[in-house]
Each structure stands twice: as structure tokens, then as C-alpha cells.
Amino acid sequence: MQDPNEDTEWNDILRDFGILPPKDEPKDETEEMILCLQKEAEVKPFERMTLKELNEAEDDFDEDDMKALEMYRQQRLQEWKILQKTQKYGDLREISGDQYVKEVTNAQKDVWVVIHLYRSSIPLCLLVNQHLSLLARKFPEIKFIKAIVNSCIQNYHDRCLPTIFVYRNGQIKGRFIGVTECGGTNLKLEELEWKLAQVGAIETDLEESPKQNITDMMMSSVRSASVHDTSCASRDNDETKCYSYRNF
């Protein structure tokens, strides 16, 4: 049987009279690839589209596109939910005393809350605020808060500052009161991160406690001993005031 696609004069005559169909042109693989790429380019990449754009583009998709679109939409929604769950906060927020119960004691269940009671006239308080701001960005799932101490507790003694309390489900899980417990006047960011990790508030990637400046530790010890010797009798009363805000 004669091949209708054979390139002969007789077949050309038969094609001219419509007896044979037009000759099949050989397929150009390069051209096919270009056409395929052009077709793919007509559909926006899912990765570059927002959920709103995905919804608006549904009418332009075929059945295969719709299946891929639905899978991708579910993936994006799941990623968004995870992001919302893990990135609730991300900054160091300021509150006043009348917000304490709502924002700290009655915070959302299982959320760790780190609150710093400070006075802006104390340099270490300002340093702690700087460190907490950085930690808030690093650990956005943790609620970092600061409050001017006078708005929470009246007549709070300066030697109790900085004061850092760590809460979870309305209970204090950790406390750092005063210069020494907070890490000294040369407190490093990593040292504060380690302290918070030790009480369970954060999961740090630090493998061991950062080495603290020996000179600072000695100076802090001298100051602490001096204060203790001269005002031992009044310390218990001051520390009682340090915790009295819990009744607010």
C-alpha cells in the first residue's frame, strides 16, 4: 500500500484534487517545546499569587489547573495558619498597671509572658529593654512586655530593678530581681536569652551558658554584699512589695 505521506508527484496530484489529505509536516521538537513553554507561561505561577489572586484566576484555569490550584491553596492556608500561630507578637510592647491582669496574669493559655518592670532613669533597665526587643523578634511566639514600675507598684525600691517576671498560665515560672540576678551591669544579649531558656520560656540554640565578664561579676557581688549589710532589715519588706502587684 502506498504511503499517502510519501513525497511523490502522483501523491501531490491526488492532494491537489482532494483525494489525499494534506501531507503531515514533520514535527519540530524545538517548536513544540516553545509552544509548550508559551502555554505554561499563560498561567501565573501559583507561588507568586496571593489567595485573593488565586480565587480571581479560577475562571482561567482548566481542570488540571484547578486540581493543582486547590492543592496549592490548601498548602498556603496551612502555612498561613502556622505563621499566625507562631508569630503572634514579635515586639516588646509597653503596658500600664491597669492592663497587667489582662495582658500578663490572664494571658492566652500556654503562652509564655516575659514582663520587665523598669525605670527609665536606670541604665541597666534601658539595656534590658534593648535586649528584650531583640529577643521579641527572635522569639515571636513569646509575649514580651515592659511596664514602668510606678504604674504597677508604688514606692518600689530601685535596688529591685530591673525586675523580670516570667509567666505561664497565670503562674510565675521565673523571676530575676535586681542587678545581680538580671546578669550585672554589662549584661549581654546571649546571657539574658540563656536565663529565659533556663526557666523554660524559650528554646534557645545556645549550647552552654555564655561566659560572663568576671570583673562585672565581682563588682556586682561587692555592691550586693554592701547593700545587704546596710539594709538587711528592710529587704524583706521591699521584696514583699516586689510581688504585691500580683493582687492587681
JSON list of C-alpha atoms in Angstrom, two decimals:
[
{"chain": "A", "resi": 1, "resn": "MET", "atom": "CA", "xyz": [0.00, 0.00, 0.00]},
{"chain": "A", "resi": 2, "resn": "GLN", "atom": "CA", "xyz": [1.32, 3.39, -0.99]},
{"chain": "A", "resi": 3, "resn": "ASP", "atom": "CA", "xyz": [2.17, 5.79, 1.80]},
{"chain": "A", "resi": 4, "resn": "PRO", "atom": "CA", "xyz": [-0.05, 8.90, 1.43]},
{"chain": "A", "resi": 5, "resn": "ASN", "atom": "CA", "xyz": [2.65, 10.96, 3.04]},
{"chain": "A", "resi": 6, "resn": "GLU", "atom": "CA", "xyz": [5.28, 9.81, 0.60]},
{"chain": "A", "resi": 7, "resn": "ASP", "atom": "CA", "xyz": [6.75, 12.70, -1.32]},
{"chain": "A", "resi": 8, "resn": "THR", "atom": "CA", "xyz": [5.83, 11.70, -4.94]},
{"chain": "A", "resi": 9, "resn": "GLU", "atom": "CA", "xyz": [4.45, 13.59, -7.89]},
{"chain": "A", "resi": 10, "resn": "TRP", "atom": "CA", "xyz": [1.42, 11.30, -8.06]},
{"chain": "A", "resi": 11, "resn": "ASN", "atom": "CA", "xyz": [0.57, 11.95, -4.39]},
{"chain": "A", "resi": 12, "resn": "ASP", "atom": "CA", "xyz": [0.89, 15.68, -4.98]},
{"chain": "A", "resi": 13, "resn": "ILE", "atom": "CA", "xyz": [-1.69, 15.40, -7.81]},
{"chain": "A", "resi": 14, "resn": "LEU", "atom": "CA", "xyz": [-4.07, 13.42, -5.60]},
{"chain": "A", "resi": 15, "resn": "ARG", "atom": "CA", "xyz": [-3.70, 16.04, -2.86]},
{"chain": "A", "resi": 16, "resn": "ASP", "atom": "CA", "xyz": [-4.49, 18.81, -5.34]},
{"chain": "A", "resi": 17, "resn": "PHE", "atom": "CA", "xyz": [-7.78, 17.07, -6.18]},
{"chain": "A", "resi": 18, "resn": "GLY", "atom": "CA", "xyz": [-8.56, 16.48, -2.52]},
{"chain": "A", "resi": 19, "resn": "ILE", "atom": "CA", "xyz": [-8.30, 12.73, -2.85]},
{"chain": "A", "resi": 20, "resn": "LEU", "atom": "CA", "xyz": [-5.48, 12.55, -0.32]},
{"chain": "A", "resi": 21, "resn": "PRO", "atom": "CA", "xyz": [-5.36, 14.66, 2.84]},
{"chain": "A", "resi": 22, "resn": "PRO", "atom": "CA", "xyz": [-2.68, 17.33, 3.15]},
{"chain": "A", "resi": 23, "resn": "LYS", "atom": "CA", "xyz": [0.74, 15.98, 3.83]},
{"chain": "A", "resi": 24, "resn": "ASP", "atom": "CA", "xyz": [1.69, 15.82, 7.52]},
{"chain": "A", "resi": 25, "resn": "GLU", "atom": "CA", "xyz": [4.52, 18.20, 8.21]},
{"chain": "A", "resi": 26, "resn": "PRO", "atom": "CA", "xyz": [7.37, 16.77, 10.30]},
{"chain": "A", "resi": 27, "resn": "LYS", "atom": "CA", "xyz": [7.19, 17.92, 13.88]},
{"chain": "A", "resi": 28, "resn": "ASP", "atom": "CA", "xyz": [9.82, 20.33, 15.05]},
{"chain": "A", "resi": 29, "resn": "GLU", "atom": "CA", "xyz": [10.71, 19.36, 18.62]},
{"chain": "A", "resi": 30, "resn": "THR", "atom": "CA", "xyz": [12.16, 22.80, 19.30]},
{"chain": "A", "resi": 31, "resn": "GLU", "atom": "CA", "xyz": [8.99, 24.49, 18.12]},
{"chain": "A", "resi": 32, "resn": "GLU", "atom": "CA", "xyz": [6.87, 22.14, 20.22]},
{"chain": "A", "resi": 33, "resn": "MET", "atom": "CA", "xyz": [8.91, 22.96, 23.29]},
{"chain": "A", "resi": 34, "resn": "ILE", "atom": "CA", "xyz": [8.49, 26.68, 22.68]},
{"chain": "A", "resi": 35, "resn": "LEU", "atom": "CA", "xyz": [4.73, 26.29, 22.28]},
{"chain": "A", "resi": 36, "resn": "CYS", "atom": "CA", "xyz": [4.57, 24.27, 25.48]},
{"chain": "A", "resi": 37, "resn": "LEU", "atom": "CA", "xyz": [6.51, 26.90, 27.39]},
{"chain": "A", "resi": 38, "resn": "GLN", "atom": "CA", "xyz": [4.28, 29.63, 25.99]},
{"chain": "A", "resi": 39, "resn": "LYS", "atom": "CA", "xyz": [1.20, 27.75, 27.16]},
{"chain": "A", "resi": 40, "resn": "GLU", "atom": "CA", "xyz": [2.65, 27.32, 30.62]},
{"chain": "A", "resi": 41, "resn": "ALA", "atom": "CA", "xyz": [3.52, 30.99, 30.76]},
{"chain": "A", "resi": 42, "resn": "GLU", "atom": "CA", "xyz": [-0.12, 31.90, 30.20]},
{"chain": "A", "resi": 43, "resn": "VAL", "atom": "CA", "xyz": [-0.91, 30.70, 33.76]},
{"chain": "A", "resi": 44, "resn": "LYS", "atom": "CA", "xyz": [0.58, 32.73, 36.58]},
{"chain": "A", "resi": 45, "resn": "PRO", "atom": "CA", "xyz": [2.92, 30.76, 38.85]},
{"chain": "A", "resi": 46, "resn": "PHE", "atom": "CA", "xyz": [0.97, 29.82, 41.97]},
{"chain": "A", "resi": 47, "resn": "GLU", "atom": "CA", "xyz": [3.92, 30.80, 44.15]},
{"chain": "A", "resi": 48, "resn": "ARG", "atom": "CA", "xyz": [3.62, 34.45, 43.08]},
{"chain": "A", "resi": 49, "resn": "MET", "atom": "CA", "xyz": [-0.10, 34.76, 43.64]},
{"chain": "A", "resi": 50, "resn": "THR", "atom": "CA", "xyz": [-1.96, 35.79, 46.76]},
{"chain": "A", "resi": 51, "resn": "LEU", "atom": "CA", "xyz": [-5.02, 33.87, 47.93]},
{"chain": "A", "resi": 52, "resn": "LYS", "atom": "CA", "xyz": [-7.19, 36.64, 46.52]},
{"chain": "A", "resi": 53, "resn": "GLU", "atom": "CA", "xyz": [-5.47, 36.41, 43.12]},
{"chain": "A", "resi": 54, "resn": "LEU", "atom": "CA", "xyz": [-5.87, 32.64, 43.14]},
{"chain": "A", "resi": 55, "resn": "ASN", "atom": "CA", "xyz": [-9.61, 32.99, 43.71]},
{"chain": "A", "resi": 56, "resn": "GLU", "atom": "CA", "xyz": [-9.94, 35.60, 40.96]},
{"chain": "A", "resi": 57, "resn": "ALA", "atom": "CA", "xyz": [-7.98, 33.47, 38.46]},
{"chain": "A", "resi": 58, "resn": "GLU", "atom": "CA", "xyz": [-10.13, 30.34, 38.79]},
{"chain": "A", "resi": 59, "resn": "ASP", "atom": "CA", "xyz": [-12.15, 31.04, 35.64]},
{"chain": "A", "resi": 60, "resn": "ASP", "atom": "CA", "xyz": [-8.96, 30.97, 33.54]},
{"chain": "A", "resi": 61, "resn": "PHE", "atom": "CA", "xyz": [-7.81, 27.55, 34.75]},
{"chain": "A", "resi": 62, "resn": "ASP", "atom": "CA", "xyz": [-8.59, 24.18, 33.17]},
{"chain": "A", "resi": 63, "resn": "GLU", "atom": "CA", "xyz": [-9.39, 21.03, 35.15]},
{"chain": "A", "resi": 64, "resn": "ASP", "atom": "CA", "xyz": [-5.74, 20.15, 35.81]},
{"chain": "A", "resi": 65, "resn": "ASP", "atom": "CA", "xyz": [-5.03, 23.70, 36.85]},
{"chain": "A", "resi": 66, "resn": "MET", "atom": "CA", "xyz": [-7.95, 23.65, 39.25]},
{"chain": "A", "resi": 67, "resn": "LYS", "atom": "CA", "xyz": [-6.69, 20.48, 40.94]},
{"chain": "A", "resi": 68, "resn": "ALA", "atom": "CA", "xyz": [-3.23, 21.96, 41.32]},
{"chain": "A", "resi": 69, "resn": "LEU", "atom": "CA", "xyz": [-4.77, 25.24, 42.46]},
{"chain": "A", "resi": 70, "resn": "GLU", "atom": "CA", "xyz": [-6.82, 23.58, 45.19]},
{"chain": "A", "resi": 71, "resn": "MET", "atom": "CA", "xyz": [-3.80, 21.68, 46.47]},
{"chain": "A", "resi": 72, "resn": "TYR", "atom": "CA", "xyz": [-1.73, 24.83, 46.48]},
{"chain": "A", "resi": 73, "resn": "ARG", "atom": "CA", "xyz": [-4.50, 26.85, 48.16]},
{"chain": "A", "resi": 74, "resn": "GLN", "atom": "CA", "xyz": [-4.70, 24.31, 50.99]},
{"chain": "A", "resi": 75, "resn": "GLN", "atom": "CA", "xyz": [-0.93, 24.41, 51.35]},
{"chain": "A", "resi": 76, "resn": "ARG", "atom": "CA", "xyz": [-0.94, 28.21, 51.53]},
{"chain": "A", "resi": 77, "resn": "LEU", "atom": "CA", "xyz": [-3.76, 28.21, 54.09]},
{"chain": "A", "resi": 78, "resn": "GLN", "atom": "CA", "xyz": [-1.90, 25.71, 56.26]},
{"chain": "A", "resi": 79, "resn": "GLU", "atom": "CA", "xyz": [1.28, 27.79, 56.06]},
{"chain": "A", "resi": 80, "resn": "TRP", "atom": "CA", "xyz": [-0.69, 30.92, 56.96]},
{"chain": "A", "resi": 81, "resn": "LYS", "atom": "CA", "xyz": [-2.25, 29.21, 59.99]},
{"chain": "A", "resi": 82, "resn": "ILE", "atom": "CA", "xyz": [1.15, 28.03, 61.21]},
{"chain": "A", "resi": 83, "resn": "LEU", "atom": "CA", "xyz": [2.57, 31.52, 60.69]},
{"chain": "A", "resi": 84, "resn": "GLN", "atom": "CA", "xyz": [-0.29, 33.10, 62.64]},
{"chain": "A", "resi": 85, "resn": "LYS", "atom": "CA", "xyz": [0.15, 30.60, 65.44]},
{"chain": "A", "resi": 86, "resn": "THR", "atom": "CA", "xyz": [3.90, 31.06, 65.80]},
{"chain": "A", "resi": 87, "resn": "GLN", "atom": "CA", "xyz": [4.18, 34.78, 65.10]},
{"chain": "A", "resi": 88, "resn": "LYS", "atom": "CA", "xyz": [1.64, 36.35, 67.41]},
{"chain": "A", "resi": 89, "resn": "TYR", "atom": "CA", "xyz": [3.81, 39.05, 68.87]},
{"chain": "A", "resi": 90, "resn": "GLY", "atom": "CA", "xyz": [7.32, 39.87, 67.65]},
{"chain": "A", "resi": 91, "resn": "ASP", "atom": "CA", "xyz": [7.95, 43.09, 69.55]},
{"chain": "A", "resi": 92, "resn": "LEU", "atom": "CA", "xyz": [8.37, 44.46, 73.06]},
{"chain": "A", "resi": 93, "resn": "ARG", "atom": "CA", "xyz": [5.07, 46.09, 74.00]},
{"chain": "A", "resi": 94, "resn": "GLU", "atom": "CA", "xyz": [4.50, 48.73, 76.67]},
{"chain": "A", "resi": 95, "resn": "ILE", "atom": "CA", "xyz": [1.59, 48.37, 79.08]},
{"chain": "A", "resi": 96, "resn": "SER", "atom": "CA", "xyz": [0.36, 50.24, 82.12]},
{"chain": "A", "resi": 97, "resn": "GLY", "atom": "CA", "xyz": [-0.53, 48.91, 85.56]},
{"chain": "A", "resi": 98, "resn": "ASP", "atom": "CA", "xyz": [-4.25, 48.69, 84.84]},
{"chain": "A", "resi": 99, "resn": "GLN", "atom": "CA", "xyz": [-3.51, 46.33, 81.91]},
{"chain": "A", "resi": 100, "resn": "TYR", "atom": "CA", "xyz": [-1.40, 43.96, 83.99]},
{"chain": "A", "resi": 101, "resn": "VAL", "atom": "CA", "xyz": [-4.04, 41.38, 84.82]},
{"chain": "A", "resi": 102, "resn": "LYS", "atom": "CA", "xyz": [-5.37, 41.19, 81.27]},
{"chain": "A", "resi": 103, "resn": "GLU", "atom": "CA", "xyz": [-2.03, 41.15, 79.47]},
{"chain": "A", "resi": 104, "resn": "VAL", "atom": "CA", "xyz": [0.01, 39.10, 81.94]},
{"chain": "A", "resi": 105, "resn": "THR", "atom": "CA", "xyz": [-1.92, 37.16, 84.58]},
{"chain": "A", "resi": 106, "resn": "ASN", "atom": "CA", "xyz": [-4.82, 36.34, 82.25]},
{"chain": "A", "resi": 107, "resn": "ALA", "atom": "CA", "xyz": [-2.79, 35.99, 79.06]},
{"chain": "A", "resi": 108, "resn": "GLN", "atom": "CA", "xyz": [-3.77, 33.38, 76.50]},
{"chain": "A", "resi": 109, "resn": "LYS", "atom": "CA", "xyz": [-3.45, 29.78, 77.65]},
{"chain": "A", "resi": 110, "resn": "ASP", "atom": "CA", "xyz": [0.02, 28.21, 77.35]},
{"chain": "A", "resi": 111, "resn": "VAL", "atom": "CA", "xyz": [1.57, 31.48, 76.17]},
{"chain": "A", "resi": 112, "resn": "TRP", "atom": "CA", "xyz": [4.81, 32.44, 77.86]},
{"chain": "A", "resi": 113, "resn": "VAL", "atom": "CA", "xyz": [4.86, 36.04, 79.05]},
{"chain": "A", "resi": 114, "resn": "VAL", "atom": "CA", "xyz": [8.04, 37.92, 79.91]},
{"chain": "A", "resi": 115, "resn": "ILE", "atom": "CA", "xyz": [7.42, 41.24, 81.65]},
{"chain": "A", "resi": 116, "resn": "HIS", "atom": "CA", "xyz": [10.07, 43.78, 82.60]},
{"chain": "A", "resi": 117, "resn": "LEU", "atom": "CA", "xyz": [9.29, 46.28, 85.34]},
{"chain": "A", "resi": 118, "resn": "TYR", "atom": "CA", "xyz": [11.65, 49.19, 84.75]},
{"chain": "A", "resi": 119, "resn": "ARG", "atom": "CA", "xyz": [12.55, 52.76, 85.46]},
{"chain": "A", "resi": 120, "resn": "SER", "atom": "CA", "xyz": [14.00, 54.81, 82.59]},
{"chain": "A", "resi": 121, "resn": "SER", "atom": "CA", "xyz": [16.48, 56.54, 84.89]},
{"chain": "A", "resi": 122, "resn": "ILE", "atom": "CA", "xyz": [18.30, 53.23, 85.50]},
{"chain": "A", "resi": 123, "resn": "PRO", "atom": "CA", "xyz": [20.79, 52.39, 82.70]},
{"chain": "A", "resi": 124, "resn": "LEU", "atom": "CA", "xyz": [20.53, 48.63, 83.13]},
{"chain": "A", "resi": 125, "resn": "CYS", "atom": "CA", "xyz": [16.76, 48.85, 82.71]},
{"chain": "A", "resi": 126, "resn": "LEU", "atom": "CA", "xyz": [17.30, 50.52, 79.34]},
{"chain": "A", "resi": 127, "resn": "LEU", "atom": "CA", "xyz": [19.83, 47.83, 78.37]},
{"chain": "A", "resi": 128, "resn": "VAL", "atom": "CA", "xyz": [17.38, 45.08, 79.33]},
{"chain": "A", "resi": 129, "resn": "ASN", "atom": "CA", "xyz": [14.70, 46.72, 77.19]},
{"chain": "A", "resi": 130, "resn": "GLN", "atom": "CA", "xyz": [17.07, 46.73, 74.22]},
{"chain": "A", "resi": 131, "resn": "HIS", "atom": "CA", "xyz": [17.85, 43.05, 74.68]},
{"chain": "A", "resi": 132, "resn": "LEU", "atom": "CA", "xyz": [14.19, 42.13, 75.14]},
{"chain": "A", "resi": 133, "resn": "SER", "atom": "CA", "xyz": [13.29, 43.96, 71.93]},
{"chain": "A", "resi": 134, "resn": "LEU", "atom": "CA", "xyz": [15.76, 41.80, 70.02]},
{"chain": "A", "resi": 135, "resn": "LEU", "atom": "CA", "xyz": [14.60, 38.63, 71.73]},
{"chain": "A", "resi": 136, "resn": "ALA", "atom": "CA", "xyz": [10.98, 39.51, 70.92]},
{"chain": "A", "resi": 137, "resn": "ARG", "atom": "CA", "xyz": [11.84, 39.50, 67.23]},
{"chain": "A", "resi": 138, "resn": "LYS", "atom": "CA", "xyz": [13.81, 36.27, 67.55]},
{"chain": "A", "resi": 139, "resn": "PHE", "atom": "CA", "xyz": [11.05, 34.50, 69.50]},
{"chain": "A", "resi": 140, "resn": "PRO", "atom": "CA", "xyz": [7.74, 35.94, 68.15]},
{"chain": "A", "resi": 141, "resn": "GLU", "atom": "CA", "xyz": [5.69, 33.23, 69.85]},
{"chain": "A", "resi": 142, "resn": "ILE", "atom": "CA", "xyz": [6.65, 34.66, 73.26]},
{"chain": "A", "resi": 143, "resn": "LYS", "atom": "CA", "xyz": [4.83, 37.68, 74.66]},
{"chain": "A", "resi": 144, "resn": "PHE", "atom": "CA", "xyz": [7.41, 40.28, 75.71]},
{"chain": "A", "resi": 145, "resn": "ILE", "atom": "CA", "xyz": [6.10, 43.22, 77.73]},
{"chain": "A", "resi": 146, "resn": "LYS", "atom": "CA", "xyz": [7.56, 46.16, 79.63]},
{"chain": "A", "resi": 147, "resn": "ALA", "atom": "CA", "xyz": [5.91, 48.46, 82.17]},
{"chain": "A", "resi": 148, "resn": "ILE", "atom": "CA", "xyz": [7.11, 51.47, 84.13]},
{"chain": "A", "resi": 149, "resn": "VAL", "atom": "CA", "xyz": [7.30, 50.15, 87.64]},
{"chain": "A", "resi": 150, "resn": "ASN", "atom": "CA", "xyz": [5.43, 53.04, 89.29]},
{"chain": "A", "resi": 151, "resn": "SER", "atom": "CA", "xyz": [2.36, 52.27, 87.17]},
{"chain": "A", "resi": 152, "resn": "CYS", "atom": "CA", "xyz": [2.26, 48.80, 88.72]},
{"chain": "A", "resi": 153, "resn": "ILE", "atom": "CA", "xyz": [3.76, 49.17, 92.20]},
{"chain": "A", "resi": 154, "resn": "GLN", "atom": "CA", "xyz": [4.11, 52.37, 94.18]},
{"chain": "A", "resi": 155, "resn": "ASN", "atom": "CA", "xyz": [7.31, 53.05, 96.15]},
{"chain": "A", "resi": 156, "resn": "TYR", "atom": "CA", "xyz": [9.15, 50.15, 94.53]},
{"chain": "A", "resi": 157, "resn": "HIS", "atom": "CA", "xyz": [12.82, 50.29, 95.58]},
{"chain": "A", "resi": 158, "resn": "ASP", "atom": "CA", "xyz": [15.45, 50.95, 92.92]},
{"chain": "A", "resi": 159, "resn": "ARG", "atom": "CA", "xyz": [17.60, 48.07, 94.10]},
{"chain": "A", "resi": 160, "resn": "CYS", "atom": "CA", "xyz": [14.87, 45.66, 92.97]},
{"chain": "A", "resi": 161, "resn": "LEU", "atom": "CA", "xyz": [15.29, 46.93, 89.42]},
{"chain": "A", "resi": 162, "resn": "PRO", "atom": "CA", "xyz": [15.46, 45.65, 86.81]},
{"chain": "A", "resi": 163, "resn": "THR", "atom": "CA", "xyz": [12.73, 43.17, 87.65]},
{"chain": "A", "resi": 164, "resn": "ILE", "atom": "CA", "xyz": [11.84, 40.47, 85.15]},
{"chain": "A", "resi": 165, "resn": "PHE", "atom": "CA", "xyz": [8.98, 38.06, 85.74]},
{"chain": "A", "resi": 166, "resn": "VAL", "atom": "CA", "xyz": [8.20, 35.07, 83.53]},
{"chain": "A", "resi": 167, "resn": "TYR", "atom": "CA", "xyz": [4.58, 33.89, 83.48]},
{"chain": "A", "resi": 168, "resn": "ARG", "atom": "CA", "xyz": [2.70, 30.98, 82.01]},
{"chain": "A", "resi": 169, "resn": "ASN", "atom": "CA", "xyz": [-0.99, 30.28, 82.61]},
{"chain": "A", "resi": 170, "resn": "GLY", "atom": "CA", "xyz": [-1.15, 32.90, 85.34]},
{"chain": "A", "resi": 171, "resn": "GLN", "atom": "CA", "xyz": [1.73, 31.44, 87.35]},
{"chain": "A", "resi": 172, "resn": "ILE", "atom": "CA", "xyz": [5.21, 32.87, 87.83]},
{"chain": "A", "resi": 173, "resn": "LYS", "atom": "CA", "xyz": [7.73, 30.42, 86.37]},
{"chain": "A", "resi": 174, "resn": "GLY", "atom": "CA", "xyz": [10.80, 32.56, 86.83]},
{"chain": "A", "resi": 175, "resn": "ARG", "atom": "CA", "xyz": [11.95, 35.83, 88.39]},
{"chain": "A", "resi": 176, "resn": "PHE", "atom": "CA", "xyz": [15.06, 37.96, 88.15]},
{"chain": "A", "resi": 177, "resn": "ILE", "atom": "CA", "xyz": [15.14, 40.81, 90.66]},
{"chain": "A", "resi": 178, "resn": "GLY", "atom": "CA", "xyz": [17.89, 43.40, 90.80]},
{"chain": "A", "resi": 179, "resn": "VAL", "atom": "CA", "xyz": [21.22, 43.94, 89.08]},
{"chain": "A", "resi": 180, "resn": "THR", "atom": "CA", "xyz": [22.88, 40.69, 90.15]},
{"chain": "A", "resi": 181, "resn": "GLU", "atom": "CA", "xyz": [20.03, 38.32, 89.28]},
{"chain": "A", "resi": 182, "resn": "CYS", "atom": "CA", "xyz": [19.49, 40.03, 85.94]},
{"chain": "A", "resi": 183, "resn": "GLY", "atom": "CA", "xyz": [23.12, 39.47, 84.99]},
{"chain": "A", "resi": 184, "resn": "GLY", "atom": "CA", "xyz": [25.06, 42.57, 86.01]},
{"chain": "A", "resi": 185, "resn": "THR", "atom": "CA", "xyz": [25.61, 45.98, 84.50]},
{"chain": "A", "resi": 186, "resn": "ASN", "atom": "CA", "xyz": [27.33, 44.54, 81.41]},
{"chain": "A", "resi": 187, "resn": "LEU", "atom": "CA", "xyz": [24.55, 42.08, 80.66]},
{"chain": "A", "resi": 188, "resn": "LYS", "atom": "CA", "xyz": [24.92, 40.50, 77.21]},
{"chain": "A", "resi": 189, "resn": "LEU", "atom": "CA", "xyz": [22.02, 39.56, 74.96]},
{"chain": "A", "resi": 190, "resn": "GLU", "atom": "CA", "xyz": [23.05, 35.90, 74.96]},
{"chain": "A", "resi": 191, "resn": "GLU", "atom": "CA", "xyz": [23.16, 35.85, 78.76]},
{"chain": "A", "resi": 192, "resn": "LEU", "atom": "CA", "xyz": [19.60, 37.09, 79.03]},
{"chain": "A", "resi": 193, "resn": "GLU", "atom": "CA", "xyz": [18.49, 34.61, 76.39]},
{"chain": "A", "resi": 194, "resn": "TRP", "atom": "CA", "xyz": [20.12, 31.82, 78.39]},
{"chain": "A", "resi": 195, "resn": "LYS", "atom": "CA", "xyz": [18.38, 32.92, 81.60]},
{"chain": "A", "resi": 196, "resn": "LEU", "atom": "CA", "xyz": [14.97, 32.85, 79.93]},
{"chain": "A", "resi": 197, "resn": "ALA", "atom": "CA", "xyz": [15.74, 29.45, 78.42]},
{"chain": "A", "resi": 198, "resn": "GLN", "atom": "CA", "xyz": [16.64, 28.07, 81.83]},
{"chain": "A", "resi": 199, "resn": "VAL", "atom": "CA", "xyz": [13.15, 28.79, 83.18]},
{"chain": "A", "resi": 200, "resn": "GLY", "atom": "CA", "xyz": [11.56, 27.26, 80.07]},
{"chain": "A", "resi": 201, "resn": "ALA", "atom": "CA", "xyz": [10.27, 30.40, 78.39]},
{"chain": "A", "resi": 202, "resn": "ILE", "atom": "CA", "xyz": [12.21, 29.98, 75.16]},
{"chain": "A", "resi": 203, "resn": "GLU", "atom": "CA", "xyz": [14.01, 27.25, 73.22]},
{"chain": "A", "resi": 204, "resn": "THR", "atom": "CA", "xyz": [17.48, 28.60, 72.61]},
{"chain": "A", "resi": 205, "resn": "ASP", "atom": "CA", "xyz": [20.11, 27.33, 70.22]},
{"chain": "A", "resi": 206, "resn": "LEU", "atom": "CA", "xyz": [22.81, 28.22, 72.74]},
{"chain": "A", "resi": 207, "resn": "GLU", "atom": "CA", "xyz": [24.56, 25.05, 73.85]},
{"chain": "A", "resi": 208, "resn": "GLU", "atom": "CA", "xyz": [26.01, 26.41, 77.08]},
{"chain": "A", "resi": 209, "resn": "SER", "atom": "CA", "xyz": [25.80, 29.42, 79.34]},
{"chain": "A", "resi": 210, "resn": "PRO", "atom": "CA", "xyz": [27.68, 32.39, 77.88]},
{"chain": "A", "resi": 211, "resn": "LYS", "atom": "CA", "xyz": [30.72, 33.38, 79.90]},
{"chain": "A", "resi": 212, "resn": "GLN", "atom": "CA", "xyz": [30.04, 36.45, 81.94]},
{"chain": "A", "resi": 213, "resn": "ASN", "atom": "CA", "xyz": [32.60, 39.19, 82.45]},
{"chain": "A", "resi": 214, "resn": "ILE", "atom": "CA", "xyz": [34.47, 38.30, 85.64]},
{"chain": "A", "resi": 215, "resn": "THR", "atom": "CA", "xyz": [35.07, 41.91, 86.63]},
{"chain": "A", "resi": 216, "resn": "ASP", "atom": "CA", "xyz": [31.38, 42.69, 86.35]},
{"chain": "A", "resi": 217, "resn": "MET", "atom": "CA", "xyz": [30.52, 39.67, 88.49]},
{"chain": "A", "resi": 218, "resn": "MET", "atom": "CA", "xyz": [32.95, 40.81, 91.19]},
{"chain": "A", "resi": 219, "resn": "MET", "atom": "CA", "xyz": [31.63, 44.38, 91.18]},
{"chain": "A", "resi": 220, "resn": "SER", "atom": "CA", "xyz": [28.06, 43.14, 91.34]},
{"chain": "A", "resi": 221, "resn": "SER", "atom": "CA", "xyz": [28.93, 40.89, 94.27]},
{"chain": "A", "resi": 222, "resn": "VAL", "atom": "CA", "xyz": [30.59, 43.77, 96.15]},
{"chain": "A", "resi": 223, "resn": "ARG", "atom": "CA", "xyz": [27.58, 46.03, 95.61]},
{"chain": "A", "resi": 224, "resn": "SER", "atom": "CA", "xyz": [25.17, 43.28, 96.60]},
{"chain": "A", "resi": 225, "resn": "ALA", "atom": "CA", "xyz": [27.10, 42.50, 99.78]},
{"chain": "A", "resi": 226, "resn": "SER", "atom": "CA", "xyz": [27.32, 46.16, 100.70]},
{"chain": "A", "resi": 227, "resn": "VAL", "atom": "CA", "xyz": [23.61, 46.72, 100.23]},
{"chain": "A", "resi": 228, "resn": "HIS", "atom": "CA", "xyz": [22.80, 43.57, 102.16]},
{"chain": "A", "resi": 229, "resn": "ASP", "atom": "CA", "xyz": [24.96, 44.62, 105.14]},
{"chain": "A", "resi": 230, "resn": "THR", "atom": "CA", "xyz": [23.47, 48.12, 105.38]},
{"chain": "A", "resi": 231, "resn": "SER", "atom": "CA", "xyz": [19.82, 47.38, 104.77]},
{"chain": "A", "resi": 232, "resn": "CYS", "atom": "CA", "xyz": [19.17, 43.77, 105.61]},
{"chain": "A", "resi": 233, "resn": "ALA", "atom": "CA", "xyz": [16.33, 44.64, 107.93]},
{"chain": "A", "resi": 234, "resn": "SER", "atom": "CA", "xyz": [14.30, 46.40, 105.23]},
{"chain": "A", "resi": 235, "resn": "ARG", "atom": "CA", "xyz": [14.88, 43.91, 102.39]},
{"chain": "A", "resi": 236, "resn": "ASP", "atom": "CA", "xyz": [12.05, 41.56, 103.27]},
{"chain": "A", "resi": 237, "resn": "ASN", "atom": "CA", "xyz": [9.58, 44.43, 103.22]},
{"chain": "A", "resi": 238, "resn": "ASP", "atom": "CA", "xyz": [10.84, 45.64, 99.83]},
{"chain": "A", "resi": 239, "resn": "GLU", "atom": "CA", "xyz": [10.67, 42.18, 98.30]},
{"chain": "A", "resi": 240, "resn": "THR", "atom": "CA", "xyz": [7.12, 41.83, 99.55]},
{"chain": "A", "resi": 241, "resn": "LYS", "atom": "CA", "xyz": [6.31, 44.97, 97.57]},
{"chain": "A", "resi": 242, "resn": "CYS", "atom": "CA", "xyz": [8.08, 43.43, 94.55]},
{"chain": "A", "resi": 243, "resn": "TYR", "atom": "CA", "xyz": [5.45, 40.67, 94.47]},
{"chain": "A", "resi": 244, "resn": "SER", "atom": "CA", "xyz": [2.43, 42.59, 95.69]},
{"chain": "A", "resi": 245, "resn": "TYR", "atom": "CA", "xyz": [1.39, 43.63, 92.19]},
{"chain": "A", "resi": 246, "resn": "ARG", "atom": "CA", "xyz": [0.02, 40.13, 91.63]},
{"chain": "A", "resi": 247, "resn": "ASN", "atom": "CA", "xyz": [-3.07, 41.15, 93.54]},
{"chain": "A", "resi": 248, "resn": "PHE", "atom": "CA", "xyz": [-3.89, 43.89, 90.98]}
]
